[in-house]
PDB file of C-alpha atoms in Angstrom:
ATOM      1  CA  MET A   1     -13.613  33.014 -13.533  1.00 56.00           C
ATOM      2  CA  ASP A   2     -16.930  31.629 -11.339  1.00 63.00           C
ATOM      3  CA  LEU A   3     -18.450  27.785 -11.039  1.00 65.00           C
ATOM      4  CA  TYR A   4     -21.977  28.615 -12.293  1.00 73.00           C
ATOM      5  CA  THR A   5     -19.706  30.766 -15.347  1.00 74.00           C
ATOM      6  CA  THR A   6     -17.946  28.118 -16.050  1.00 69.00           C
ATOM      7  CA  PHE A   7     -20.886  25.062 -15.873  1.00 74.00           C
ATOM      8  CA  SER A   8     -23.310  26.959 -18.130  1.00 81.00           C
ATOM      9  CA  VAL A   9     -20.361  27.867 -20.685  1.00 77.00           C
ATOM     10  CA  LEU A  10     -20.167  23.656 -20.820  1.00 76.00           C
ATOM     11  CA  ILE A  11     -23.338  23.094 -21.037  1.00 84.00           C
ATOM     12  CA  VAL A  12     -24.663  25.175 -23.364  1.00 88.00           C
ATOM     13  CA  LEU A  13     -21.304  24.508 -24.901  1.00 84.00           C
ATOM     14  CA  SER A  14     -21.831  20.821 -25.113  1.00 84.00           C
ATOM     15  CA  ALA A  15     -25.684  21.577 -26.779  1.00 89.00           C
ATOM     16  CA  LEU A  16     -24.878  23.062 -29.450  1.00 90.00           C
ATOM     17  CA  PHE A  17     -21.374  20.650 -30.470  1.00 88.00           C
ATOM     18  CA  ALA A  18     -25.557  18.088 -29.907  1.00 87.00           C
ATOM     19  CA  TYR A  19     -26.742  19.702 -32.344  1.00 91.00           C
ATOM     20  CA  VAL A  20     -24.824  19.858 -34.953  1.00 89.00           C
ATOM     21  CA  ASN A  21     -23.330  16.787 -35.113  1.00 87.00           C
ATOM     22  CA  PHE A  22     -26.891  15.171 -34.985  1.00 87.00           C
ATOM     23  CA  ARG A  23     -28.080  17.291 -37.028  1.00 90.00           C
ATOM     24  CA  TYR A  24     -25.064  17.444 -40.078  1.00 89.00           C
ATOM     25  CA  ILE A  25     -22.105  15.386 -39.319  1.00 85.00           C
ATOM     26  CA  LYS A  26     -24.260  12.273 -37.684  1.00 82.00           C
ATOM     27  CA  LEU A  27     -21.436  10.735 -36.537  1.00 80.00           C
ATOM     28  CA  PRO A  28     -21.581   7.928 -32.896  1.00 74.00           C
ATOM     29  CA  ALA A  29     -22.283  10.944 -30.155  1.00 76.00           C
ATOM     30  CA  ALA A  30     -18.969  10.078 -28.550  1.00 72.00           C
ATOM     31  CA  ILE A  31     -17.522  10.468 -31.332  1.00 79.00           C
ATOM     32  CA  GLY A  32     -19.135  13.793 -32.754  1.00 82.00           C
ATOM     33  CA  LEU A  33     -18.814  15.650 -30.278  1.00 81.00           C
ATOM     34  CA  MET A  34     -15.164  14.699 -29.413  1.00 82.00           C
ATOM     35  CA  PHE A  35     -13.571  15.624 -33.056  1.00 87.00           C
ATOM     36  CA  ILE A  36     -15.887  19.117 -32.616  1.00 88.00           C
ATOM     37  CA  ALA A  37     -14.174  20.319 -30.500  1.00 86.00           C
ATOM     38  CA  LEU A  38     -11.490  19.004 -31.660  1.00 89.00           C
ATOM     39  CA  LEU A  39     -12.100  21.006 -34.592  1.00 89.00           C
ATOM     40  CA  VAL A  40     -12.987  23.704 -32.290  1.00 85.00           C
ATOM     41  CA  SER A  41     -10.066  23.882 -30.362  1.00 85.00           C
ATOM     42  CA  ILE A  42      -7.935  24.033 -33.956  1.00 89.00           C
ATOM     43  CA  ALA A  43      -9.701  27.215 -34.926  1.00 88.00           C
ATOM     44  CA  LEU A  44      -9.655  28.775 -31.289  1.00 82.00           C
ATOM     45  CA  VAL A  45      -5.188  27.699 -31.521  1.00 84.00           C
ATOM     46  CA  ALA A  46      -4.982  29.038 -35.130  1.00 86.00           C
ATOM     47  CA  ILE A  47      -6.973  32.559 -34.594  1.00 84.00           C
ATOM     48  CA  GLY A  48      -5.335  33.249 -31.486  1.00 81.00           C
ATOM     49  CA  SER A  49      -2.198  33.773 -33.096  1.00 81.00           C
ATOM     50  CA  PHE A  50      -3.433  36.358 -35.236  1.00 82.00           C
ATOM     51  CA  PHE A  51      -5.526  37.829 -32.894  1.00 78.00           C
ATOM     52  CA  PRO A  52      -4.799  37.158 -29.109  1.00 76.00           C
ATOM     53  CA  ARG A  53      -7.490  39.288 -27.566  1.00 76.00           C
ATOM     54  CA  THR A  54     -10.272  37.144 -29.085  1.00 71.00           C
ATOM     55  CA  THR A  55      -9.385  34.028 -27.051  1.00 74.00           C
ATOM     56  CA  HIS A  56      -8.466  35.684 -24.240  1.00 76.00           C
ATOM     57  CA  PHE A  57     -12.653  34.424 -21.999  1.00 72.00           C
ATOM     58  CA  PHE A  58     -11.601  30.451 -23.645  1.00 74.00           C
ATOM     59  CA  THR A  59      -7.734  30.775 -22.489  1.00 76.00           C
ATOM     60  CA  ALA A  60      -9.048  32.770 -18.588  1.00 76.00           C
ATOM     61  CA  LEU A  61     -11.868  29.391 -18.925  1.00 70.00           C
ATOM     62  CA  MET A  62      -8.792  27.191 -18.923  1.00 74.00           C
ATOM     63  CA  GLU A  63      -6.682  28.639 -17.216  1.00 75.00           C
ATOM     64  CA  GLY A  64      -9.310  28.541 -13.787  1.00 73.00           C
ATOM     65  CA  ILE A  65      -9.541  24.270 -14.455  1.00 72.00           C
ATOM     66  CA  ASP A  66      -8.844  22.109 -12.738  1.00 74.00           C
ATOM     67  CA  PHE A  67      -9.427  18.737 -15.325  1.00 71.00           C
ATOM     68  CA  SER A  68      -7.512  16.778 -13.495  1.00 69.00           C
ATOM     69  CA  GLU A  69      -9.619  17.527  -9.783  1.00 74.00           C
ATOM     70  CA  LEU A  70     -12.983  18.369 -11.730  1.00 73.00           C
ATOM     71  CA  LEU A  71     -12.413  14.572 -14.064  1.00 72.00           C
ATOM     72  CA  LEU A  72     -11.996  12.242 -11.372  1.00 70.00           C
ATOM     73  CA  GLU A  73     -13.688  13.649  -8.116  1.00 73.00           C
ATOM     74  CA  VAL A  74     -16.926  15.368 -10.101  1.00 74.00           C
ATOM     75  CA  MET A  75     -16.992  14.355 -14.230  1.00 75.00           C
ATOM     76  CA  LEU A  76     -15.597  10.476 -13.656  1.00 73.00           C
ATOM     77  CA  SER A  77     -18.305   9.488 -10.787  1.00 76.00           C
ATOM     78  CA  PHE A  78     -22.171  10.372 -12.979  1.00 78.00           C
ATOM     79  CA  MET A  79     -20.122   9.408 -16.252  1.00 74.00           C
ATOM     80  CA  LEU A  80     -20.338   5.440 -14.652  1.00 74.00           C
ATOM     81  CA  PHE A  81     -23.364   5.778 -13.301  1.00 77.00           C
ATOM     82  CA  ALA A  82     -25.207   7.236 -16.055  1.00 72.00           C
ATOM     83  CA  GLY A  83     -23.259   3.967 -18.186  1.00 70.00           C
ATOM     84  CA  ALA A  84     -24.053   1.736 -14.987  1.00 75.00           C
ATOM     85  CA  ILE A  85     -28.049   2.403 -14.577  1.00 76.00           C
ATOM     86  CA  HIS A  86     -28.797   0.375 -18.669  1.00 73.00           C
ATOM     87  CA  ILE A  87     -26.730  -2.422 -17.696  1.00 78.00           C
ATOM     88  CA  LYS A  88     -28.845  -5.160 -16.022  1.00 82.00           C
ATOM     89  CA  LEU A  89     -27.305  -7.333 -13.442  1.00 82.00           C
ATOM     90  CA  ASP A  90     -28.658 -11.020 -14.882  1.00 86.00           C
ATOM     91  CA  GLU A  91     -26.910 -10.751 -17.681  1.00 84.00           C
ATOM     92  CA  LEU A  92     -23.811  -9.401 -16.513  1.00 84.00           C
ATOM     93  CA  ARG A  93     -23.188 -11.868 -14.062  1.00 87.00           C
ATOM     94  CA  GLU A  94     -23.933 -14.484 -16.775  1.00 88.00           C
ATOM     95  CA  GLN A  95     -20.094 -12.739 -18.532  1.00 88.00           C
ATOM     96  CA  ARG A  96     -18.069 -12.160 -15.114  1.00 87.00           C
ATOM     97  CA  LEU A  97     -15.430 -13.718 -16.053  1.00 91.00           C
ATOM     98  CA  PRO A  98     -14.715 -12.518 -19.034  1.00 90.00           C
ATOM     99  CA  VAL A  99     -15.143  -8.465 -17.875  1.00 89.00           C
ATOM    100  CA  ILE A 100     -13.018  -9.599 -14.667  1.00 88.00           C
ATOM    101  CA  LEU A 101     -10.285 -10.629 -16.835  1.00 89.00           C
ATOM    102  CA  PHE A 102     -10.798  -7.762 -19.610  1.00 87.00           C
ATOM    103  CA  SER A 103     -11.215  -4.947 -16.763  1.00 85.00           C
ATOM    104  CA  THR A 104      -7.775  -6.678 -15.039  1.00 86.00           C
ATOM    105  CA  PHE A 105      -5.345  -8.216 -16.702  1.00 89.00           C
ATOM    106  CA  SER A 106      -6.479  -6.282 -20.051  1.00 89.00           C
ATOM    107  CA  VAL A 107      -5.567  -2.850 -19.211  1.00 89.00           C
ATOM    108  CA  VAL A 108      -1.969  -4.107 -17.505  1.00 90.00           C
ATOM    109  CA  ILE A 109      -1.242  -5.491 -21.381  1.00 93.00           C
ATOM    110  CA  SER A 110      -3.088  -1.985 -23.357  1.00 92.00           C
ATOM    111  CA  THR A 111      -0.240   0.333 -21.158  1.00 93.00           C
ATOM    112  CA  PHE A 112       2.819  -1.863 -21.556  1.00 94.00           C
ATOM    113  CA  LEU A 113       1.198  -2.291 -25.260  1.00 95.00           C
ATOM    114  CA  VAL A 114       0.610   1.354 -25.664  1.00 94.00           C
ATOM    115  CA  GLY A 115       4.060   2.651 -23.436  1.00 94.00           C
ATOM    116  CA  GLY A 116       6.327  -0.299 -26.117  1.00 94.00           C
ATOM    117  CA  MET A 117       4.392   1.483 -29.501  1.00 95.00           C
ATOM    118  CA  PHE A 118       4.374   5.432 -28.007  1.00 93.00           C
ATOM    119  CA  PHE A 119       8.029   5.014 -27.108  1.00 94.00           C
ATOM    120  CA  LEU A 120       9.232   3.049 -30.046  1.00 94.00           C
ATOM    121  CA  ALA A 121       7.133   5.825 -32.735  1.00 93.00           C
ATOM    122  CA  LEU A 122       8.821   9.531 -30.494  1.00 92.00           C
ATOM    123  CA  PRO A 123      11.813   8.819 -31.654  1.00 92.00           C
ATOM    124  CA  LEU A 124      10.166   8.853 -35.870  1.00 91.00           C
ATOM    125  CA  PHE A 125       9.737  12.857 -34.739  1.00 90.00           C
ATOM    126  CA  GLY A 126      12.879  13.527 -32.935  1.00 89.00           C
ATOM    127  CA  ILE A 127      11.429  12.974 -30.082  1.00 89.00           C
ATOM    128  CA  GLU A 128      13.288  11.365 -27.040  1.00 88.00           C
ATOM    129  CA  ALA A 129      11.599   9.714 -23.942  1.00 89.00           C
ATOM    130  CA  ALA A 130      12.064   7.253 -20.980  1.00 90.00           C
ATOM    131  CA  PHE A 131      10.424   4.969 -21.198  1.00 92.00           C
ATOM    132  CA  ILE A 132       8.209   4.861 -17.746  1.00 90.00           C
ATOM    133  CA  HIS A 133       7.111   8.420 -19.289  1.00 91.00           C
ATOM    134  CA  CYS A 134       5.918   6.017 -21.828  1.00 93.00           C
ATOM    135  CA  LEU A 135       3.903   3.529 -19.778  1.00 92.00           C
ATOM    136  CA  LEU A 136       2.185   7.306 -17.945  1.00 90.00           C
ATOM    137  CA  PHE A 137       0.641   7.947 -21.013  1.00 91.00           C
ATOM    138  CA  GLY A 138      -0.304   3.785 -21.605  1.00 92.00           C
ATOM    139  CA  ALA A 139      -1.940   3.777 -18.301  1.00 89.00           C
ATOM    140  CA  LEU A 140      -3.475   7.673 -19.106  1.00 86.00           C
ATOM    141  CA  ILE A 141      -5.086   6.157 -22.247  1.00 88.00           C
ATOM    142  CA  SER A 142      -6.054   1.621 -21.851  1.00 85.00           C
ATOM    143  CA  PRO A 143      -9.196   2.451 -19.652  1.00 82.00           C
ATOM    144  CA  THR A 144     -12.604   2.462 -21.993  1.00 73.00           C
ATOM    145  CA  ASP A 145     -15.600   5.811 -21.486  1.00 69.00           C
ATOM    146  CA  PRO A 146     -18.731   3.505 -19.615  1.00 64.00           C
ATOM    147  CA  ILE A 147     -20.863   6.487 -21.992  1.00 64.00           C
ATOM    148  CA  ALA A 148     -18.689   6.182 -25.762  1.00 68.00           C
ATOM    149  CA  VAL A 149     -18.357   3.098 -25.050  1.00 70.00           C
ATOM    150  CA  LEU A 150     -22.317   2.346 -25.000  1.00 68.00           C
ATOM    151  CA  GLY A 151     -23.630   4.433 -26.841  1.00 68.00           C
ATOM    152  CA  ILE A 152     -21.348   3.603 -30.164  1.00 72.00           C
ATOM    153  CA  LEU A 153     -22.266  -0.767 -28.983  1.00 71.00           C
ATOM    154  CA  LYS A 154     -26.278   0.851 -29.153  1.00 70.00           C
ATOM    155  CA  GLU A 155     -25.901   2.078 -32.616  1.00 71.00           C
ATOM    156  CA  ALA A 156     -23.764  -1.037 -34.108  1.00 73.00           C
ATOM    157  CA  LYS A 157     -25.958  -3.619 -32.579  1.00 75.00           C
ATOM    158  CA  VAL A 158     -23.765  -6.168 -31.454  1.00 77.00           C
ATOM    159  CA  PRO A 159     -25.020  -8.873 -30.245  1.00 82.00           C
ATOM    160  CA  ARG A 160     -25.972  -8.780 -26.715  1.00 80.00           C
ATOM    161  CA  SER A 161     -23.375 -10.158 -24.564  1.00 83.00           C
ATOM    162  CA  LEU A 162     -20.708  -9.106 -26.458  1.00 82.00           C
ATOM    163  CA  GLU A 163     -21.802  -5.330 -25.408  1.00 79.00           C
ATOM    164  CA  MET A 164     -22.278  -6.678 -21.437  1.00 83.00           C
ATOM    165  CA  LYS A 165     -18.737  -8.149 -21.691  1.00 85.00           C
ATOM    166  CA  ILE A 166     -17.225  -4.948 -23.683  1.00 81.00           C
ATOM    167  CA  ALA A 167     -19.818  -2.902 -21.149  1.00 79.00           C
ATOM    168  CA  GLY A 168     -19.279  -4.161 -18.433  1.00 82.00           C
ATOM    169  CA  GLU A 169     -15.247  -4.312 -18.569  1.00 83.00           C
ATOM    170  CA  SER A 170     -15.727  -0.564 -18.978  1.00 80.00           C
ATOM    171  CA  LEU A 171     -17.095   0.371 -15.792  1.00 78.00           C
ATOM    172  CA  PHE A 172     -15.013  -1.785 -13.871  1.00 80.00           C
ATOM    173  CA  ASN A 173     -11.791  -0.856 -15.745  1.00 83.00           C
ATOM    174  CA  ASP A 174     -11.296   2.844 -13.958  1.00 76.00           C
ATOM    175  CA  GLY A 175     -10.048   1.248 -10.032  1.00 74.00           C
ATOM    176  CA  VAL A 176      -7.651  -0.934 -11.928  1.00 80.00           C
ATOM    177  CA  ALA A 177      -6.851   1.753 -13.970  1.00 84.00           C
ATOM    178  CA  VAL A 178      -6.122   4.640 -10.944  1.00 79.00           C
ATOM    179  CA  VAL A 179      -3.420   1.560  -9.593  1.00 80.00           C
ATOM    180  CA  VAL A 180      -2.071   1.797 -13.053  1.00 85.00           C
ATOM    181  CA  PHE A 181      -1.397   5.148 -13.400  1.00 85.00           C
ATOM    182  CA  LEU A 182      -0.613   6.034 -10.060  1.00 80.00           C
ATOM    183  CA  THR A 183       2.242   3.047  -9.088  1.00 82.00           C
ATOM    184  CA  VAL A 184       4.018   4.241 -12.584  1.00 86.00           C
ATOM    185  CA  LEU A 185       4.028   7.833 -11.560  1.00 84.00           C
ATOM    186  CA  GLN A 186       4.993   6.948  -7.987  1.00 80.00           C
ATOM    187  CA  VAL A 187       7.860   4.870  -9.645  1.00 81.00           C
ATOM    188  CA  ALA A 188       9.149   7.487 -11.955  1.00 84.00           C
ATOM    189  CA  MET A 189       8.764  10.050  -9.236  1.00 83.00           C
ATOM    190  CA  ASP A 190      10.615   8.041  -7.450  1.00 77.00           C
ATOM    191  CA  PRO A 191      12.226   3.901  -7.723  1.00 71.00           C
ATOM    192  CA  GLY A 192      12.908   3.283  -4.280  1.00 70.00           C
ATOM    193  CA  SER A 193      10.000   3.689  -2.439  1.00 68.00           C
ATOM    194  CA  PHE A 194       6.973   1.172  -4.159  1.00 69.00           C
ATOM    195  CA  GLY A 195       6.633  -2.555  -3.061  1.00 73.00           C
ATOM    196  CA  ALA A 196       4.200  -5.218  -3.816  1.00 74.00           C
ATOM    197  CA  ALA A 197       2.528  -4.003  -0.863  1.00 80.00           C
ATOM    198  CA  ASP A 198       2.237  -0.440  -1.707  1.00 78.00           C
ATOM    199  CA  ILE A 199       0.448  -1.960  -4.938  1.00 74.00           C
ATOM    200  CA  GLY A 200      -1.425  -3.729  -3.388  1.00 77.00           C
ATOM    201  CA  LEU A 201      -3.006  -1.794  -0.506  1.00 81.00           C
ATOM    202  CA  LEU A 202      -4.211   0.984  -3.233  1.00 74.00           C
ATOM    203  CA  PHE A 203      -5.271  -0.977  -4.886  1.00 73.00           C
ATOM    204  CA  VAL A 204      -7.497  -1.748  -1.743  1.00 77.00           C
ATOM    205  CA  ARG A 205      -8.673   1.905  -1.691  1.00 79.00           C
ATOM    206  CA  GLU A 206      -8.977   3.049  -4.672  1.00 74.00           C
ATOM    207  CA  ALA A 207     -10.810  -0.399  -5.871  1.00 72.00           C
ATOM    208  CA  LEU A 208     -11.891  -2.118  -3.171  1.00 79.00           C
ATOM    209  CA  GLY A 209     -12.879   1.074  -0.959  1.00 81.00           C
ATOM    210  CA  GLY A 210     -15.025   2.580  -4.276  1.00 77.00           C
ATOM    211  CA  ILE A 211     -17.141  -0.779  -4.505  1.00 80.00           C
ATOM    212  CA  VAL A 212     -17.757  -0.710  -0.849  1.00 88.00           C
ATOM    213  CA  LEU A 213     -18.517   2.681  -0.830  1.00 87.00           C
ATOM    214  CA  GLY A 214     -20.331   2.259  -4.076  1.00 83.00           C
ATOM    215  CA  LEU A 215     -22.492  -0.900  -1.977  1.00 88.00           C
ATOM    216  CA  ALA A 216     -23.176   1.902   1.222  1.00 94.00           C
ATOM    217  CA  PHE A 217     -25.021   5.029  -0.030  1.00 89.00           C
ATOM    218  CA  GLY A 218     -26.521   3.293  -3.232  1.00 85.00           C
ATOM    219  CA  TYR A 219     -28.072   1.110  -1.113  1.00 90.00           C
ATOM    220  CA  ALA A 220     -29.073   3.907   0.959  1.00 92.00           C
ATOM    221  CA  GLY A 221     -30.340   5.621  -1.469  1.00 85.00           C
ATOM    222  CA  PHE A 222     -33.056   2.756  -3.097  1.00 85.00           C
ATOM    223  CA  VAL A 223     -33.812   2.531   0.735  1.00 89.00           C
ATOM    224  CA  LEU A 224     -34.820   5.977   0.291  1.00 87.00           C
ATOM    225  CA  MET A 225     -36.595   6.062  -2.642  1.00 81.00           C
ATOM    226  CA  ARG A 226     -38.574   3.153  -2.203  1.00 83.00           C
ATOM    227  CA  SER A 227     -39.341   4.146   1.671  1.00 82.00           C
ATOM    228  CA  ILE A 228     -41.066   7.376  -0.919  1.00 80.00           C
ATOM    229  CA  ASP A 229     -44.167   7.668  -2.719  1.00 73.00           C
ATOM    230  CA  ASN A 230     -43.715  11.591  -4.578  1.00 67.00           C
ATOM    231  CA  TYR A 231     -42.520  11.939  -8.228  1.00 59.00           C
ATOM    232  CA  LYS A 232     -44.494  15.671  -8.650  1.00 59.00           C
TER     233      LYS A 232
END
């Protein structure tokens, strides 16, 4: 399946799910879309067990998508931009200390808490897993989604200072989360080949490098747009 068809199907399904949620379910947009997608996925699996050919299109669609590349290389940048464009820098600057703490230390703490609970819970279901693999799961789900967070906070009408703390954390935690995930993954694959210097280099490359590139391209775009006056 070509890229155009894939994006067309995803956009149509997203629009349809958003309409159903807004009209009938009336949950926050991020939660509603996830809930409907989960129900549809379960329904497709159930239908596919009885009528395998009916789900061939969706199976081929999913197999043709590299989700890791699609998420990290394509979708994540647009998601962060969509969240950051609604953030006021003056308010973010006032909350810089809690935002920095939440987006760094809280991600690491959450990784170990979730990984530890996952490690303790799996044996209850008869599943054995190494602790390092449970930490991988913790690192995977610890960073929050900025779009979902901002949407829920606006509907909940929380105080502006609290909204800025949580929204700022959700925007900046991805760099830390990538470093934590890749570090844990490397340790899981080859425990003796990853030291403190490698972790520091990885953080500089992923987090600080992303900030530098973002500032450079953002400023270049600002200069280009400021030099024209054409809204047609």
